[in-house]
Tab-separated table of C-alpha atoms in Angstrom:
chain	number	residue	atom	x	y	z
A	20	UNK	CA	-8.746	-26.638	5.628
A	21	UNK	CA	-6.111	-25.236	7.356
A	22	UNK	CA	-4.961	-21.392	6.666
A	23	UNK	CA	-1.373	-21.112	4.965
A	24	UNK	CA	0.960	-19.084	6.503
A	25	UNK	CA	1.824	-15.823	4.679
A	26	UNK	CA	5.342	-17.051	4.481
A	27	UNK	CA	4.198	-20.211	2.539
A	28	UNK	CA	1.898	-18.490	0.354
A	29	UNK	CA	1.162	-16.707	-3.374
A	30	UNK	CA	0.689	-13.307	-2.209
A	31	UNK	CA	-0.647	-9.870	-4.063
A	32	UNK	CA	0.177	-6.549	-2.759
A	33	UNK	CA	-2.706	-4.384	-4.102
A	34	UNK	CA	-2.529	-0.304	-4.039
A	35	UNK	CA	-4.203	2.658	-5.783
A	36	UNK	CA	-3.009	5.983	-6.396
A	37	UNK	CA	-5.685	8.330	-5.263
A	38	UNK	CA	-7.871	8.676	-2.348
A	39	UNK	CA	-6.301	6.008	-0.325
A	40	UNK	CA	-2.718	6.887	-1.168
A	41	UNK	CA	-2.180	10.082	1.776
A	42	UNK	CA	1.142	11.075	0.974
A	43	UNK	CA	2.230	8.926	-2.195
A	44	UNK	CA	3.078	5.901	0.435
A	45	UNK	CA	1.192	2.791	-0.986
A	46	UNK	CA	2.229	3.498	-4.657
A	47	UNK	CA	5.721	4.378	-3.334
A	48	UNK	CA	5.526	0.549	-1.481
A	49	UNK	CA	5.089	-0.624	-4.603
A	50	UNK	CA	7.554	0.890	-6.942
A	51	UNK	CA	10.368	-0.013	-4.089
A	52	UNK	CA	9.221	-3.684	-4.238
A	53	UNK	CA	8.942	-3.796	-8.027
A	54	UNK	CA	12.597	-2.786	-8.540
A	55	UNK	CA	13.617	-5.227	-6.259
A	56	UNK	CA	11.625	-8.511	-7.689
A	57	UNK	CA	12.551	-10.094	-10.666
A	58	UNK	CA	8.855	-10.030	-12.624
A	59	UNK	CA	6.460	-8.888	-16.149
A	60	UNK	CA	3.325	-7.898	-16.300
A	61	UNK	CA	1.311	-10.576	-16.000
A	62	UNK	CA	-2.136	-9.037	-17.169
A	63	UNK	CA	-3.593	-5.740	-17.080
A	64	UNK	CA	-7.121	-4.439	-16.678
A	65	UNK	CA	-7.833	-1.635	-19.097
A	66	UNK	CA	-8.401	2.041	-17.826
A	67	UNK	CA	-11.705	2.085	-20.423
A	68	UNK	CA	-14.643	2.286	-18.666
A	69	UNK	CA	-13.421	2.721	-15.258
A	70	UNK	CA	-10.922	5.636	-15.190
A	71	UNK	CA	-12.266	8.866	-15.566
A	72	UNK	CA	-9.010	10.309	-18.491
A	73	UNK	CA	-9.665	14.246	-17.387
A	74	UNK	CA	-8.250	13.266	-14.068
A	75	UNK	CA	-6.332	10.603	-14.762
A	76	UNK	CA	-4.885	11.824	-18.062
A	77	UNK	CA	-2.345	9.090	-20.586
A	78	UNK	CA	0.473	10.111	-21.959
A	79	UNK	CA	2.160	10.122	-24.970
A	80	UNK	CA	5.458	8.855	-25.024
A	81	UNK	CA	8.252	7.671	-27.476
A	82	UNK	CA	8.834	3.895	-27.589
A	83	UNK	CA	12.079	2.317	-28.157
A	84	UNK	CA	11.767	2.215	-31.463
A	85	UNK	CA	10.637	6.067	-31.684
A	86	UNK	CA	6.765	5.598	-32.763
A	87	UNK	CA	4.455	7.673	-30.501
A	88	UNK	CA	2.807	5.524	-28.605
A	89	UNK	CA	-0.159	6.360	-25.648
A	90	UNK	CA	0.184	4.838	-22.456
A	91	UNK	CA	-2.825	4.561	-20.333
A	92	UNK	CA	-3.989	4.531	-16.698
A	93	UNK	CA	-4.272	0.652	-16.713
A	94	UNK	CA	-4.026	-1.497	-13.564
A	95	UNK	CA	-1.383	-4.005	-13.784
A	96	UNK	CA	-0.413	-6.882	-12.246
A	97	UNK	CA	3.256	-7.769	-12.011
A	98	UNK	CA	4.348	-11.259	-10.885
A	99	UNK	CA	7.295	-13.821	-11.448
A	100	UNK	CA	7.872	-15.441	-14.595
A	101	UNK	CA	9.632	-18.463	-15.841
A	102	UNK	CA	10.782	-19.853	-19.271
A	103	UNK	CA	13.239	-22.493	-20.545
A	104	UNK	CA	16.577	-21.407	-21.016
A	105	UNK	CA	15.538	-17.830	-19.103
A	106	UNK	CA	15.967	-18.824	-16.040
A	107	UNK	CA	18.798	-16.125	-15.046
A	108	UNK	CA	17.191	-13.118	-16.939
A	109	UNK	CA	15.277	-11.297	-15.239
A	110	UNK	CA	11.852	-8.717	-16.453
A	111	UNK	CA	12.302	-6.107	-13.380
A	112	UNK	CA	9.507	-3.595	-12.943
A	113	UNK	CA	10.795	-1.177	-11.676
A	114	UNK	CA	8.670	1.536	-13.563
A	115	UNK	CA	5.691	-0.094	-11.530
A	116	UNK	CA	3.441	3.096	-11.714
A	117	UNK	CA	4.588	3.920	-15.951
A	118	UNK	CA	4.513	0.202	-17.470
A	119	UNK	CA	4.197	0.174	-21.235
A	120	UNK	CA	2.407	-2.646	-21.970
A	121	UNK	CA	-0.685	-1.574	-24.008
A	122	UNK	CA	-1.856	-5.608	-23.768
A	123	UNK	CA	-4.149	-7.042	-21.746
A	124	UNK	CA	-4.181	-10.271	-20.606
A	125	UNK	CA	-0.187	-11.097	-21.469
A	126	UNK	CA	3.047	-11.799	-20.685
A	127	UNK	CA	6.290	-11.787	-21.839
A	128	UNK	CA	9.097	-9.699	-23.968
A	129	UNK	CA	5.334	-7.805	-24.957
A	130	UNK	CA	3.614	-7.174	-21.739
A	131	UNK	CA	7.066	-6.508	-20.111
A	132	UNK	CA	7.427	-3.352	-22.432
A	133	UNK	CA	10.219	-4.868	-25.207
A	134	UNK	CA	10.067	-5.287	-28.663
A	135	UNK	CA	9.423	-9.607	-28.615
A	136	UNK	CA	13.030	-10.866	-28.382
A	137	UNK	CA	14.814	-7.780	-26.641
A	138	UNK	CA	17.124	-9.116	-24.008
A	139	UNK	CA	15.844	-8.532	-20.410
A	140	UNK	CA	17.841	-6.192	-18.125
A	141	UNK	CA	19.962	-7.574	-15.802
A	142	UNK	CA	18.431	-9.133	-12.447
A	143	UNK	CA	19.251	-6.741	-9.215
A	144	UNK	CA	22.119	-7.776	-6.927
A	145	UNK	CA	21.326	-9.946	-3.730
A	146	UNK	CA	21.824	-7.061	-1.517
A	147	UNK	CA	18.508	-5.289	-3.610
A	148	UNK	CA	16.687	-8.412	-3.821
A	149	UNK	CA	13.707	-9.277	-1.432
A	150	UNK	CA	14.430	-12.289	0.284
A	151	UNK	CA	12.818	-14.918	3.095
A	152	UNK	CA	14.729	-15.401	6.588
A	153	UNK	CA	17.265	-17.895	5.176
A	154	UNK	CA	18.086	-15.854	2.519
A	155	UNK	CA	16.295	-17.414	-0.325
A	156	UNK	CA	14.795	-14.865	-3.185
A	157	UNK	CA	11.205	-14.399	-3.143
A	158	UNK	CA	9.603	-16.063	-5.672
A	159	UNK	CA	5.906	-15.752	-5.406
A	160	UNK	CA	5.022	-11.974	-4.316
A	161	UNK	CA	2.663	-10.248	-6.954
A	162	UNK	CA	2.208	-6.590	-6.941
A	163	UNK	CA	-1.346	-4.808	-8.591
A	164	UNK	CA	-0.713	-1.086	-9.242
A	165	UNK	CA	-3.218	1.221	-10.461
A	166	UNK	CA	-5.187	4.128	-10.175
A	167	UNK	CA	-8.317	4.496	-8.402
A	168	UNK	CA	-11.473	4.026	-10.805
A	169	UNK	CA	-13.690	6.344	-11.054
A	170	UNK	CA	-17.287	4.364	-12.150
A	171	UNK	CA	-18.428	0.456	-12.220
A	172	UNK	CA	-16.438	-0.669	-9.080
A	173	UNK	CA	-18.137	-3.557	-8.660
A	174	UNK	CA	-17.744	-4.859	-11.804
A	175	UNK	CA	-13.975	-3.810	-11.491
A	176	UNK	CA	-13.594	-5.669	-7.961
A	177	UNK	CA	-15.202	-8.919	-9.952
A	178	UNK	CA	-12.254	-8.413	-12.402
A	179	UNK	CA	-9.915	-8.384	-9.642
A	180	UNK	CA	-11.406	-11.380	-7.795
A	181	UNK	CA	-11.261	-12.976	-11.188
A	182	UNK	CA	-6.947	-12.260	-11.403
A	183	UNK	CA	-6.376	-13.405	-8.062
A	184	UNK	CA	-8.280	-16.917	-9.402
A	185	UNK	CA	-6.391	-16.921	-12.737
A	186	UNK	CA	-2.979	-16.456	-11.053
A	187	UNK	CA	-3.775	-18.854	-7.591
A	188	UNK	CA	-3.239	-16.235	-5.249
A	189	UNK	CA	-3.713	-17.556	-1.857
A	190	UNK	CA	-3.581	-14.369	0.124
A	191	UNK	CA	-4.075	-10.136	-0.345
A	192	UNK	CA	-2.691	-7.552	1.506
A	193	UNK	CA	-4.418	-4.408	0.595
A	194	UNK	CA	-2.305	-0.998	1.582
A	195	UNK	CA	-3.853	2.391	2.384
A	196	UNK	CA	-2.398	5.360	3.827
A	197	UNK	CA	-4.238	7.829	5.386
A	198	UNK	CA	-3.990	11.546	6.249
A	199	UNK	CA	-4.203	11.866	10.348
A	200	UNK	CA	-3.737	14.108	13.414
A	201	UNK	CA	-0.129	12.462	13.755
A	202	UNK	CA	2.969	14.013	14.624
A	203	UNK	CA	6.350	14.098	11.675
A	204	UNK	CA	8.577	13.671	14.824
A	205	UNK	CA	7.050	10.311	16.414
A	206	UNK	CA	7.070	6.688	14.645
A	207	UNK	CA	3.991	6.545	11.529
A	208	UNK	CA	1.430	4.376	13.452
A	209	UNK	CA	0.230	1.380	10.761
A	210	UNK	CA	-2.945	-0.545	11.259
A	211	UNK	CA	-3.871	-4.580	10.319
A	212	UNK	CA	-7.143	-5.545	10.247
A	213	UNK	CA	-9.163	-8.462	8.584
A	214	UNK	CA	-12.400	-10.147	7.799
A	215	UNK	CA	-10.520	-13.867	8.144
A	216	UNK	CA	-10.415	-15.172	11.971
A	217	UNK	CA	-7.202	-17.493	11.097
A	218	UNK	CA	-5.302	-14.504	9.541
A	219	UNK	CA	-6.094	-12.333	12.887
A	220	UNK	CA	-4.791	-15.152	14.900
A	221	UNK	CA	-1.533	-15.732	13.311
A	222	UNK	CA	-0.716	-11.667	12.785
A	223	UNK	CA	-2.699	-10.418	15.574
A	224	UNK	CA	-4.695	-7.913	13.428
A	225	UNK	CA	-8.082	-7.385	14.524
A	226	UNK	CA	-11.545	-6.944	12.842
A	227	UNK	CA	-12.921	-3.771	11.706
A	228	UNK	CA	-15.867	-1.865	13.699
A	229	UNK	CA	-15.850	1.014	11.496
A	230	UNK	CA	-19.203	2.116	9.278
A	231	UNK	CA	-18.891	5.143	7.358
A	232	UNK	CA	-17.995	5.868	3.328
A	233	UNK	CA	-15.857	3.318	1.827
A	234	UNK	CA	-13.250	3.299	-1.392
A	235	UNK	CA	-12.464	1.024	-3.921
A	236	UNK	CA	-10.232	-0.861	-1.222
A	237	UNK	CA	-13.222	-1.510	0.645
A	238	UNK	CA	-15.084	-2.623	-2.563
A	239	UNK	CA	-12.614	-5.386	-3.545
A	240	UNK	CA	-12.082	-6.227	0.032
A	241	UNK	CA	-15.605	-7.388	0.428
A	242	UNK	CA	-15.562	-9.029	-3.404
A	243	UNK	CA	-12.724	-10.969	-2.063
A	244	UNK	CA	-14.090	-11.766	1.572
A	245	UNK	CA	-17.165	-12.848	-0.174
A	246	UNK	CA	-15.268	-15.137	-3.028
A	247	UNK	CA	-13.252	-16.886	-0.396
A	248	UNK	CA	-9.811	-15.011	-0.733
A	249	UNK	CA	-8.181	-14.019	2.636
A	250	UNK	CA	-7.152	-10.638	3.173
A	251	UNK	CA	-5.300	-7.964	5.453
A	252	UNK	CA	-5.609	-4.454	5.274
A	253	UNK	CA	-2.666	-2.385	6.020
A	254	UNK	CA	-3.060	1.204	6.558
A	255	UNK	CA	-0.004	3.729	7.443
A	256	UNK	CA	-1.288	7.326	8.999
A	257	UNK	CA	0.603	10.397	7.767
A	258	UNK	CA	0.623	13.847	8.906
A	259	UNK	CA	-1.990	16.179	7.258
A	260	UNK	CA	-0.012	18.913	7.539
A	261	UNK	CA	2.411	18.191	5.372
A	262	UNK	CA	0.056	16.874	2.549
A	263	UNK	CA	1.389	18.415	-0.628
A	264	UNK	CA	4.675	16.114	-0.440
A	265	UNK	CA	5.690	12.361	-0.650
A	266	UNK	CA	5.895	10.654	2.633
A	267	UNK	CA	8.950	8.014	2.645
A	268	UNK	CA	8.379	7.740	6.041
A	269	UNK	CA	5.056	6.166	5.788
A	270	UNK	CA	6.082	4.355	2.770
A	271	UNK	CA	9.083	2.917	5.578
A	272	UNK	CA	6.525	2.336	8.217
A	273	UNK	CA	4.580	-0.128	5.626
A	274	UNK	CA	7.533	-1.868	4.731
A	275	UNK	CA	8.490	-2.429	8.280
A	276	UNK	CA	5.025	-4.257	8.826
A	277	UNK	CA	5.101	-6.039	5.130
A	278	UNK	CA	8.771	-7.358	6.528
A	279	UNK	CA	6.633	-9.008	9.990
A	280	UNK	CA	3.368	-9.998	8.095
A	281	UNK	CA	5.107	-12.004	5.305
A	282	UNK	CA	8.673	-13.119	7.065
A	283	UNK	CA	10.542	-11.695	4.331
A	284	UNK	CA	13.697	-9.539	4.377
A	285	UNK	CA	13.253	-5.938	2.200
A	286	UNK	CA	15.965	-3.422	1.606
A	287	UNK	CA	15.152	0.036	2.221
A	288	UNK	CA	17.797	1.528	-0.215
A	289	UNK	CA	17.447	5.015	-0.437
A	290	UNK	CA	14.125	5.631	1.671
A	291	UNK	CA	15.729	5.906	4.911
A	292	UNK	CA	17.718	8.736	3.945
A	293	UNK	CA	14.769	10.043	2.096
A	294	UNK	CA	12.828	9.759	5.436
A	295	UNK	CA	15.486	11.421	7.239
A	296	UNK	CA	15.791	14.538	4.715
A	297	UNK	CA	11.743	14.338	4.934
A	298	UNK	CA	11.707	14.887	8.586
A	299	UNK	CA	14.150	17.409	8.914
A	300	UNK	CA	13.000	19.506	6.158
A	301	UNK	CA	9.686	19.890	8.229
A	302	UNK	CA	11.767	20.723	11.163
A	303	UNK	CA	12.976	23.475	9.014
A	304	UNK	CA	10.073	24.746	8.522
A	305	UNK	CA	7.581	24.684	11.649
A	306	UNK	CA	10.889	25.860	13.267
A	307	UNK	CA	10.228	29.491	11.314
A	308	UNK	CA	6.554	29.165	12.141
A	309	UNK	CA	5.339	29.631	15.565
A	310	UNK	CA	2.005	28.481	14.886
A	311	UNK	CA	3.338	25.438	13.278
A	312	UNK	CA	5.280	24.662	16.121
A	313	UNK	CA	3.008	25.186	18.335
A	314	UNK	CA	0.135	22.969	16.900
A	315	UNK	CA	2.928	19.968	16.473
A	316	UNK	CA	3.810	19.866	20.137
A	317	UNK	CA	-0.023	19.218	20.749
A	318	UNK	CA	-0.034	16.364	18.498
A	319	UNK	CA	3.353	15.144	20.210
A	320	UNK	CA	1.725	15.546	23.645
A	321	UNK	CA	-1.320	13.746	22.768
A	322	UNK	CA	0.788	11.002	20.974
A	323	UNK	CA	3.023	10.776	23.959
A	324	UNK	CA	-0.014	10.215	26.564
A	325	UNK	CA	-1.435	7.590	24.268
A	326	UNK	CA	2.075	5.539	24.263
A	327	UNK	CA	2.107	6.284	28.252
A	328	UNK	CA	-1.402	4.660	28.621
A	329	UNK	CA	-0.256	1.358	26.757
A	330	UNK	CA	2.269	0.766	29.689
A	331	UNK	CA	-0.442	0.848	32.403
A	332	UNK	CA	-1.576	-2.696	33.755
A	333	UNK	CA	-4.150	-2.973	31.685
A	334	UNK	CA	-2.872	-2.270	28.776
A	335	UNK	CA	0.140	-4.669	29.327
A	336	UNK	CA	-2.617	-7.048	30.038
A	337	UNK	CA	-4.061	-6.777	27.233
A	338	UNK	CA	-1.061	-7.458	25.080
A	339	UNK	CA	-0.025	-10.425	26.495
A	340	UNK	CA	-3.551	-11.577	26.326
A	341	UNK	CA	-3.068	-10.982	22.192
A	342	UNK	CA	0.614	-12.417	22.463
A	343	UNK	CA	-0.915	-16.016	24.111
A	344	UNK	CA	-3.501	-15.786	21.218
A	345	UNK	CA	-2.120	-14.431	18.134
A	346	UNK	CA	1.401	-15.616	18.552
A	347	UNK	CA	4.746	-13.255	18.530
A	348	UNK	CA	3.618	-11.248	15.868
A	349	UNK	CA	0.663	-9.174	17.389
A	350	UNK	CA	0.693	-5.819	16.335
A	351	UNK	CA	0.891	-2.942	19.399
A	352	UNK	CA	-0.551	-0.381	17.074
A	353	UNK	CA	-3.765	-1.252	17.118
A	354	UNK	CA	-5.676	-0.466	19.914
A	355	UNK	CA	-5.939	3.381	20.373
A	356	UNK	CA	-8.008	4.592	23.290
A	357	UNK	CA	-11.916	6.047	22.443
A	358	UNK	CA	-11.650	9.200	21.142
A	359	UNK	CA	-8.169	9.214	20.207
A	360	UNK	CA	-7.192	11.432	17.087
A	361	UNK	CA	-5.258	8.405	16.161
A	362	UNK	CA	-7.942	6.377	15.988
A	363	UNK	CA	-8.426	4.081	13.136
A	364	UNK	CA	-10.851	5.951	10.641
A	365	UNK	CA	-11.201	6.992	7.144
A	366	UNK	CA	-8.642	8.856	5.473
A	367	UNK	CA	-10.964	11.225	3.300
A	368	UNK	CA	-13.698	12.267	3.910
A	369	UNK	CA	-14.510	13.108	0.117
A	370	UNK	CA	-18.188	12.584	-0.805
A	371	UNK	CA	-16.433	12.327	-4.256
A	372	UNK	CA	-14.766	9.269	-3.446
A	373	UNK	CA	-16.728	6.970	-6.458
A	374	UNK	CA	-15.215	9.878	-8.702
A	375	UNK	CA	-12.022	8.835	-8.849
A	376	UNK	CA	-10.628	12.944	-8.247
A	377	UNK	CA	-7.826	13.613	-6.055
A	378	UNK	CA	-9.357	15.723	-2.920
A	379	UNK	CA	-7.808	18.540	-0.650
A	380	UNK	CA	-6.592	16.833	2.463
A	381	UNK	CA	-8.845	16.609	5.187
A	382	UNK	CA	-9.194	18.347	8.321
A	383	UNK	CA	-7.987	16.504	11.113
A	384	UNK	CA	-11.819	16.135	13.085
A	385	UNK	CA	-13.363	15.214	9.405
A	386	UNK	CA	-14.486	11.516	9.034
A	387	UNK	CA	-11.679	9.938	6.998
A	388	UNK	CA	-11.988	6.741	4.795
A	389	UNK	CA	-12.782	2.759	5.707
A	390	UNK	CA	-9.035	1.721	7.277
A	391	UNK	CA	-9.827	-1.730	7.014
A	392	UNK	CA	-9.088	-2.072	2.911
């Protein structure tokens, strides 16, 4: 049977706070999608069991009707929603990473977070909405937030394989950001890889050589490959040495490939200035440390000899050999040359990883995390 087209398909964007979230960029993805999509949750697998609660704490909180109420570190998964006389209201989610809903398995005025027959808040204007190339609203992207678990993966993956079966998703894009020898000043280099032959044909991602220690992306990756579900991984590379903040950037640099893979239209709102304020703050700062400064002109030098090999011959070669075979949307980020500190890798190299606890970044010639989930 032929292989949709991501345009033409139910897709699920799936990303975990944690170890495969360098710089805050998947979950950022995510909560920029979520308030722009009109959608509930649609089910949620509970924390218990999987999520270790001394690292991944709940939190008590007041709900609208001013009972203390817990909210846990459940995964979610938001999605589109329909009901008879409804049609114009609209659920957003736009606290993607908070949602309230202590339910599992529902949907609704309940799972959305409202007492059952609270109006819904008003659907976000066109120019916020994510939309296809003629300027239609997305109607069948689903987004799975969570946080990394810390025990029983597989079981967890089978839960997973299970929702995407439930809800007839036809296609996963898993994110994954990663913390890399990669200079602030030069574009965030994103990789696409997949197990499916089709899918590397039509977005000219390629397959994954890499052994090593995996993460719960890699887990559910497999459960899906193995269950029949096509996949793509999409991992961004951020700069190590900025670690301790948020990385809009990054989070940009996904969006930018989302926008190709799925032929969809995304606002950035606020992230490019974000990005911009980002960038120059770390000017500011390497500019008052020599050392800094110094060590960031290496990376730009060793970025800048990588982009110069891509125009040689063979390299142009190369891409027009994976233009005539994947079509115009082959990706130009993916082949680095052997031995590049660019090249695709993991992005932790925690032996902790099963642990679910947030590491200290790595350092840059440490093995880094599975970049192909």
């Amino acid at each position: 049977m032929p292989t949709p087209s991501a345009s033409s398909s139910r897709v699920m964007i799936v990303a975990f706070q944690g170890w495969s979230d360098a710089g805050d960029a998947t979950t950022e993805v995510l909560q920029h999608l979520g308030g722009m999509l009109d959608a509930e949750v649609l089910h949620v697998i509970g924390a218990e069991g999987y999520v270790d609660f001394q690292v991944h704490r709940p939190k008590i909180m007041f709900d609208e009707s001013g009972k203390r109420v817990l909210e846990w570190p459940d995964t979610r998964l938001f999605g589109p929603v329909q009901r008879p006389g409804r049609a114009s209201e609209s659920a957003g989610f736009a606290r993607i990473a908070e949602p309230t809903s202590p339910e599992s398995g529902t949907s609704g005025d309940e799972a959305a977070g409202r007492p059952e027959g609270t109006p819904a808040p008003a659907a976000a204007t066109d120019s916020d909405t994510v939309r296809r190339i003629d300027g239609s609203p997305v109607t069948d992207l689903f987004l799975l937030a969570g946080v990394e678990p810390a025990r029983d993966w597989q079981n967890f993956a089978d839960e997973i394989v299970e929702l995407v079966d439930v809800w007839a998703i036809d296609f996963v894009i898993i994110l994954g950001s990663m913390f890399s020898d990669a200079p602030h000043t030069r574009p965030i280099v994103t990789t696409v890889t997949s197990e499916n032959e089709a899918r590397r044909a039509e977005t000219g991602a390629v397959r994954s050589n890499y052994e090593g220690p995996a993460g719960i992306s890699s887990v559910i990756d497999l459960a899906l490959a193995e269950a029949g579900i096509e996949t793509l991984s999409l991992w961004a590379q951020v700069p190590h040495y900025v670690h301790s903040t948020p990385s809009p950037k990054a989070s940009l640099a996904l969006l930018d490939k989302l926008e190709e893979l799925l032929d969809i239209v995304i606002p950035r709102g606020e992230l490019l200035v974000q990005a911009n304020e980002w960038e120059a703050n770390i000017n500011r700062i390497a500019e008052a440390d020599e050392d800094m400064s110094r060590y960031i002109r290496k990376l730009e030098e060793s970025r800048d000899e990588e982009l110069a090999a891509e125009t040689t011959g063979d390299a142009i070669a190369l891409e027009f050999e994976k233009f005539l075979k994947g079509g115009p949307r082959f990706a130009r980020d993916l082949d680095f040359p052997a031995g590049s500190p660019d090249r695709a890798a993991s992005p932790d190299p925690s032996p902790n990883a099963n642990t679910g606890e947030d590491e200290d970044p790595p350092a840059p010639d440490q093995a880094r995390e599975d970049p192909t989930a």
